[in-house]
Amino acid sequence: MSERKKALITGGNTGIGKVIAETLAEEYDVAINYISQEEEAEDLKKELEEQGAAVLLIKADVSNFDDCTKMFDEIKSTWGGLDLLVNNAGITKDNLILRMSPEDFQGVIDVNLTGTFYCMKLASRMMSKKRSGKIISITSIVGLHGNIGQTNYAASKAGVIGMTKTLAKELAGRNVTVNAIAPGFIRTAMTDQLKDEIKEGLLSTIPMKKFGEAKDVAKVCAFLASEDADYITGQVLSVDGGMNI
Ligand SMILES: NC(=O)c1ccc[n+]([C@@H]2O[C@H](COP(=O)([O-])OP(=O)(O)OC[C@H]3O[C@@H](n4cnc5c(N)ncnc54)[C@H](O)[C@@H]3O)[C@@H](O)[C@H]2O)c1
């Protein structure tokens, strides 16, 4: 039996990241990065180990370069390398620009954009040497279209798209593909906190007239991670029920 491939999922113990971890664990050993909700992380580790995957739980703040360096060092010393990085960790701190504090702008950039840059940089080093690998980042429809009250989030997610295209060009010759997934409105704890009238307003903007589920994103992630997507790089795949049409 060939050795299982190795994947790292940031923010992988909740929401979309958790379902990505569950989906990938059918084929991969998984390193699950988390920053809070330790109990959920431990429960997920048990669940995936029962499915036959080796699981590394790594507590790290992706907006901190030392934390990220230690996380990649642990992966290197345990597994020797990494085949797949999924940049999923993300936060929102919404407000209209007139009320948005510089701290709330910077806080979202630090996690969503700089954190993705740190992980991309550290994964690039490992994957370039091996001359194989895949990097997938979860951006958002908001990074493509903007959204009222989300200047910080839109800037961070648009930045992830720019980095994805750039890194795809830098690493193409090394047989490393770099892609992004842009979900629309997916039902998770992040979106459950929205008021009902906002959810109804959003629903009216979705041509398919239904919200997405985390598994809709996880399946596209599994496709981009698979050999079937070996010749796809620098792309942003929308998973949004038609919002991007
Ligand atoms: N839910 C949606 O509708 C939707 C739509 C578009 C994009 N997204 C993106 O999908 C990703 C997952 O979101 P979700 O909806 O599952 O929400 P979520 O809050 O469940 O997931 C985000 C995860 O990131 C982790 N995280 C936050 N800050 C971190 C840090 N500094 N270091 C490490 N981990 C950190 C959180 O603890 C959490 O586990 C995010 O990047 C989000 O922006 C979600």
Short mmCIF file of C-alpha atoms and ligand atoms in Angstrom, two decimals:
data_model
loop_
_atom_site.label_atom_id
_atom_site.label_comp_id
_atom_site.label_asym_id
_atom_site.label_seq_id
_atom_site.Cartn_x
_atom_site.Cartn_y
_atom_site.Cartn_z
CA MET A 1 0.00 0.00 0.00
CA SER A 2 1.38 3.43 -0.94
CA GLU A 3 1.95 5.94 1.85
CA ARG A 4 -0.90 8.35 2.54
CA LYS A 5 -0.39 11.97 1.44
CA LYS A 6 -0.14 14.74 4.05
CA ALA A 7 -2.38 17.81 4.27
CA LEU A 8 -2.49 20.87 6.55
CA ILE A 9 -5.80 22.68 7.06
CA THR A 10 -5.67 25.99 8.93
CA GLY A 11 -8.63 26.74 11.18
CA GLY A 12 -9.56 23.12 10.57
CA ASN A 13 -11.54 22.28 13.71
CA THR A 14 -14.79 24.16 12.92
CA GLY A 15 -17.14 25.06 10.07
CA ILE A 16 -15.92 24.64 6.50
CA GLY A 17 -12.39 23.67 7.62
CA LYS A 18 -13.73 20.78 9.71
CA VAL A 19 -15.71 19.35 6.79
CA ILE A 20 -12.66 19.78 4.52
CA ALA A 21 -10.60 17.81 7.09
CA GLU A 22 -13.27 15.07 7.24
CA THR A 23 -13.42 14.86 3.44
CA LEU A 24 -9.64 14.84 2.90
CA ALA A 25 -9.07 12.29 5.70
CA GLU A 26 -10.48 9.61 3.39
CA GLU A 27 -7.14 9.82 1.52
CA TYR A 28 -4.80 12.04 3.51
CA ASP A 29 -3.18 12.15 6.91
CA VAL A 30 -4.17 15.57 8.21
CA ALA A 31 -2.58 18.27 10.33
CA ILE A 32 -5.38 20.32 11.83
CA ASN A 33 -4.39 23.81 12.88
CA TYR A 34 -6.61 25.54 15.44
CA ILE A 35 -6.47 28.57 17.68
CA SER A 36 -9.48 28.01 19.99
CA GLN A 37 -12.22 25.44 20.69
CA GLU A 38 -9.68 22.80 21.71
CA GLU A 39 -12.39 20.28 22.64
CA GLU A 40 -13.78 20.34 19.06
CA ALA A 41 -10.22 19.78 17.80
CA GLU A 42 -9.71 16.77 20.11
CA ASP A 43 -13.10 15.28 19.12
CA LEU A 44 -12.27 15.69 15.42
CA LYS A 45 -8.86 14.04 15.92
CA LYS A 46 -10.56 10.97 17.47
CA GLU A 47 -13.17 10.85 14.70
CA LEU A 48 -10.56 11.00 11.91
CA GLU A 49 -8.25 8.49 13.58
CA GLU A 50 -11.17 6.06 13.74
CA GLN A 51 -11.47 6.55 9.94
CA GLY A 52 -7.81 5.47 9.62
CA ALA A 53 -6.05 8.82 9.19
CA ALA A 54 -3.01 9.92 11.18
CA VAL A 55 -3.85 13.29 12.74
CA LEU A 56 -1.60 16.08 14.05
CA LEU A 57 -3.33 18.76 16.11
CA ILE A 58 -1.34 21.99 16.04
CA LYS A 59 -2.34 25.05 18.05
CA ALA A 60 -1.01 28.13 16.26
CA ASP A 61 -2.05 31.68 15.44
CA VAL A 62 -1.62 32.00 11.67
CA SER A 63 -1.10 35.75 12.02
CA ASN A 64 2.08 35.07 14.02
CA PHE A 65 5.11 34.09 11.90
CA ASP A 66 6.88 32.31 14.79
CA ASP A 67 3.78 30.17 15.41
CA CYS A 68 3.58 29.32 11.70
CA THR A 69 7.29 28.46 11.54
CA LYS A 70 6.91 26.10 14.52
CA MET A 71 3.83 24.53 12.93
CA PHE A 72 5.70 23.76 9.68
CA ASP A 73 8.74 22.55 11.66
CA GLU A 74 6.50 20.08 13.52
CA ILE A 75 5.04 18.83 10.24
CA LYS A 76 8.53 18.46 8.76
CA SER A 77 9.90 16.57 11.75
CA THR A 78 6.86 14.27 11.98
CA TRP A 79 6.07 13.66 8.32
CA GLY A 80 9.11 14.95 6.45
CA GLY A 81 6.99 17.20 4.21
CA LEU A 82 3.57 18.31 3.03
CA ASP A 83 1.55 17.53 -0.12
CA LEU A 84 -1.37 19.90 0.39
CA LEU A 85 -1.95 23.20 2.23
CA VAL A 86 -5.51 24.47 2.69
CA ASN A 87 -5.59 28.09 3.88
CA ASN A 88 -9.00 28.18 5.54
CA ALA A 89 -8.52 30.22 8.76
CA GLY A 90 -10.41 33.49 8.59
CA ILE A 91 -12.24 36.08 10.65
CA THR A 92 -14.65 38.98 10.15
CA LYS A 93 -14.92 42.27 12.06
CA ASP A 94 -17.67 44.03 10.10
CA ASN A 95 -18.52 47.72 10.15
CA LEU A 96 -19.13 50.58 7.75
CA ILE A 97 -15.84 52.27 6.91
CA LEU A 98 -16.80 55.42 8.84
CA ARG A 99 -17.11 53.33 12.01
CA MET A 100 -14.36 50.78 11.30
CA SER A 101 -11.37 51.24 13.60
CA PRO A 102 -7.84 50.92 12.20
CA GLU A 103 -7.40 47.99 14.65
CA ASP A 104 -10.41 46.14 13.20
CA PHE A 105 -9.13 46.74 9.67
CA GLN A 106 -5.64 45.52 10.53
CA GLY A 107 -6.88 42.56 12.62
CA VAL A 108 -8.72 41.02 9.67
CA ILE A 109 -5.80 41.66 7.29
CA ASP A 110 -3.39 40.06 9.80
CA VAL A 111 -5.30 36.76 9.94
CA ASN A 112 -6.89 36.43 6.49
CA LEU A 113 -4.14 37.91 4.30
CA THR A 114 -0.86 37.92 6.23
CA GLY A 115 -1.63 34.53 7.81
CA THR A 116 -2.25 33.07 4.35
CA PHE A 117 1.01 34.64 3.13
CA TYR A 118 2.98 33.08 6.02
CA CYS A 119 1.57 29.60 5.36
CA MET A 120 2.02 29.95 1.58
CA LYS A 121 5.64 31.03 2.10
CA LEU A 122 6.50 28.13 4.43
CA ALA A 123 4.65 25.55 2.30
CA SER A 124 6.32 26.88 -0.89
CA ARG A 125 9.74 26.13 0.57
CA MET A 126 8.81 22.50 1.34
CA MET A 127 6.90 21.87 -1.89
CA SER A 128 9.46 23.54 -4.20
CA LYS A 129 12.19 21.25 -2.87
CA LYS A 130 9.98 18.19 -3.44
CA ARG A 131 8.85 19.53 -6.83
CA SER A 132 5.24 18.67 -6.08
CA GLY A 133 2.36 19.98 -4.02
CA LYS A 134 -0.93 21.83 -4.01
CA ILE A 135 -1.99 25.02 -2.24
CA ILE A 136 -5.69 25.88 -1.96
CA SER A 137 -6.97 29.03 -0.25
CA ILE A 138 -10.53 29.80 0.80
CA THR A 139 -11.28 33.30 -0.37
CA SER A 140 -14.83 34.69 -0.78
CA ILE A 141 -17.33 36.15 -3.22
CA VAL A 142 -16.76 39.31 -1.17
CA GLY A 143 -13.17 39.43 -2.46
CA LEU A 144 -14.55 39.48 -6.02
CA HIS A 145 -17.54 41.80 -5.61
CA GLY A 146 -17.08 43.73 -2.32
CA ASN A 147 -19.78 43.96 0.34
CA ILE A 148 -21.13 46.79 2.45
CA GLY A 149 -19.59 46.72 5.94
CA GLN A 150 -16.68 44.50 4.95
CA THR A 151 -13.88 46.78 3.68
CA ASN A 152 -11.35 44.84 5.75
CA TYR A 153 -12.65 41.38 4.81
CA ALA A 154 -13.02 42.29 1.09
CA ALA A 155 -9.46 43.67 0.98
CA SER A 156 -8.09 40.55 2.68
CA LYS A 157 -9.94 38.13 0.39
CA ALA A 158 -9.13 40.10 -2.79
CA GLY A 159 -5.51 40.04 -1.62
CA VAL A 160 -5.63 36.25 -1.30
CA ILE A 161 -6.76 36.06 -4.94
CA GLY A 162 -3.84 38.26 -6.04
CA MET A 163 -1.38 36.14 -4.04
CA THR A 164 -2.88 32.92 -5.48
CA LYS A 165 -2.33 34.08 -9.08
CA THR A 166 1.18 35.33 -8.34
CA LEU A 167 2.28 32.20 -6.49
CA ALA A 168 0.75 30.01 -9.22
CA LYS A 169 3.13 31.72 -11.68
CA GLU A 170 6.11 31.50 -9.31
CA LEU A 171 5.65 27.79 -8.55
CA ALA A 172 4.32 26.46 -11.88
CA GLY A 173 7.79 25.33 -12.95
CA ARG A 174 8.12 23.39 -9.70
CA ASN A 175 5.00 21.31 -10.32
CA VAL A 176 3.11 23.04 -7.48
CA THR A 177 -0.43 24.22 -8.24
CA VAL A 178 -2.00 27.16 -6.42
CA ASN A 179 -5.74 27.78 -6.55
CA ALA A 180 -8.53 29.45 -4.57
CA ILE A 181 -12.16 28.69 -3.82
CA ALA A 182 -14.59 31.59 -3.51
CA PRO A 183 -17.64 30.47 -1.52
CA GLY A 184 -20.81 32.55 -1.54
CA PHE A 185 -23.04 32.16 1.49
CA ILE A 186 -22.31 28.88 3.31
CA ARG A 187 -24.22 27.85 6.46
CA THR A 188 -21.68 27.82 9.34
CA ALA A 189 -21.30 29.46 12.79
CA MET A 190 -19.74 32.49 10.99
CA THR A 191 -22.93 33.10 9.00
CA ASP A 192 -25.46 31.82 11.59
CA GLN A 193 -24.79 34.98 13.62
CA LEU A 194 -26.33 37.20 10.89
CA LYS A 195 -29.79 38.64 11.57
CA ASP A 196 -32.74 36.91 9.86
CA GLU A 197 -33.59 39.94 7.69
CA ILE A 198 -29.99 40.05 6.41
CA LYS A 199 -30.13 36.31 5.61
CA GLU A 200 -33.42 36.83 3.72
CA GLY A 201 -31.87 39.72 1.77
CA LEU A 202 -28.89 37.52 0.90
CA LEU A 203 -31.10 34.64 -0.20
CA SER A 204 -32.78 36.90 -2.75
CA THR A 205 -29.35 37.51 -4.38
CA ILE A 206 -28.61 33.80 -4.88
CA PRO A 207 -29.86 32.53 -8.26
CA MET A 208 -30.20 28.97 -6.88
CA LYS A 209 -32.31 30.35 -3.98
CA LYS A 210 -30.57 28.33 -1.30
CA PHE A 211 -27.54 28.69 0.93
CA GLY A 212 -24.54 26.41 0.43
CA GLU A 213 -23.33 23.77 2.85
CA ALA A 214 -19.75 23.26 4.05
CA LYS A 215 -19.63 19.98 2.11
CA ASP A 216 -20.20 21.89 -1.16
CA VAL A 217 -16.90 23.69 -0.55
CA ALA A 218 -15.13 20.58 0.80
CA LYS A 219 -15.93 18.56 -2.34
CA VAL A 220 -14.45 21.25 -4.61
CA CYS A 221 -11.40 21.37 -2.35
CA ALA A 222 -11.02 17.59 -2.68
CA PHE A 223 -11.28 17.94 -6.47
CA LEU A 224 -8.59 20.66 -6.63
CA ALA A 225 -6.44 18.50 -4.35
CA SER A 226 -6.84 15.45 -6.60
CA GLU A 227 -4.85 14.30 -9.63
CA ASP A 228 -7.86 15.26 -11.77
CA ALA A 229 -6.89 18.91 -11.18
CA ASP A 230 -3.16 18.51 -11.87
CA TYR A 231 -3.27 20.89 -14.87
CA ILE A 232 -5.33 23.60 -13.12
CA THR A 233 -3.43 26.48 -11.49
CA GLY A 234 -4.01 30.15 -10.65
CA GLN A 235 -7.79 29.73 -10.71
CA VAL A 236 -10.56 30.97 -8.45
CA LEU A 237 -13.49 28.54 -8.38
CA SER A 238 -16.77 30.07 -7.21
CA VAL A 239 -19.01 27.86 -5.07
CA ASP A 240 -21.93 30.19 -4.63
CA GLY A 241 -25.20 28.99 -6.19
CA GLY A 242 -24.67 31.44 -9.08
CA MET A 243 -23.99 34.66 -7.13
CA ASN A 244 -20.92 35.38 -9.29
CA ILE A 245 -22.78 35.16 -12.62
N1 LIG B 1 -19.35 30.72 5.80
C1 LIG B 1 -19.36 31.40 4.67
O1 LIG B 1 -20.42 31.76 4.14
C2 LIG B 1 -18.08 31.79 3.99
C3 LIG B 1 -18.16 32.40 2.74
C4 LIG B 1 -16.98 32.75 2.08
C5 LIG B 1 -15.76 32.47 2.65
N2 LIG B 1 -15.70 31.87 3.88
C6 LIG B 1 -14.38 31.61 4.43
O2 LIG B 1 -14.27 30.24 4.79
C7 LIG B 1 -13.32 30.10 5.84
C8 LIG B 1 -13.95 29.27 6.96
O3 LIG B 1 -15.01 30.01 7.52
P1 LIG B 1 -16.24 29.32 8.33
O4 LIG B 1 -17.49 29.90 7.76
O5 LIG B 1 -16.07 27.87 8.38
O6 LIG B 1 -16.10 30.00 9.78
P2 LIG B 1 -15.39 29.47 11.11
O7 LIG B 1 -15.36 30.65 12.02
O8 LIG B 1 -16.02 28.21 11.58
O9 LIG B 1 -13.92 29.11 10.60
C9 LIG B 1 -12.81 29.94 10.71
C10 LIG B 1 -11.73 29.19 11.46
O10 LIG B 1 -10.54 29.99 11.48
C11 LIG B 1 -10.00 29.92 12.78
N3 LIG B 1 -9.14 31.06 13.05
C12 LIG B 1 -9.50 32.35 13.25
N4 LIG B 1 -8.41 33.09 13.50
C13 LIG B 1 -7.33 32.27 13.46
C14 LIG B 1 -5.94 32.44 13.65
N5 LIG B 1 -5.43 33.64 13.93
N6 LIG B 1 -5.12 31.35 13.54
C15 LIG B 1 -5.63 30.12 13.27
N7 LIG B 1 -6.95 29.90 13.07
C16 LIG B 1 -7.79 30.97 13.18
C17 LIG B 1 -11.23 29.90 13.70
O11 LIG B 1 -10.90 29.47 15.01
C18 LIG B 1 -12.11 28.93 12.93
O12 LIG B 1 -11.79 27.59 13.27
C19 LIG B 1 -12.91 31.51 6.25
O13 LIG B 1 -11.70 31.86 5.62
C20 LIG B 1 -14.04 32.35 5.71
O14 LIG B 1 -13.64 33.68 5.47
C21 LIG B 1 -16.83 31.52 4.56
#
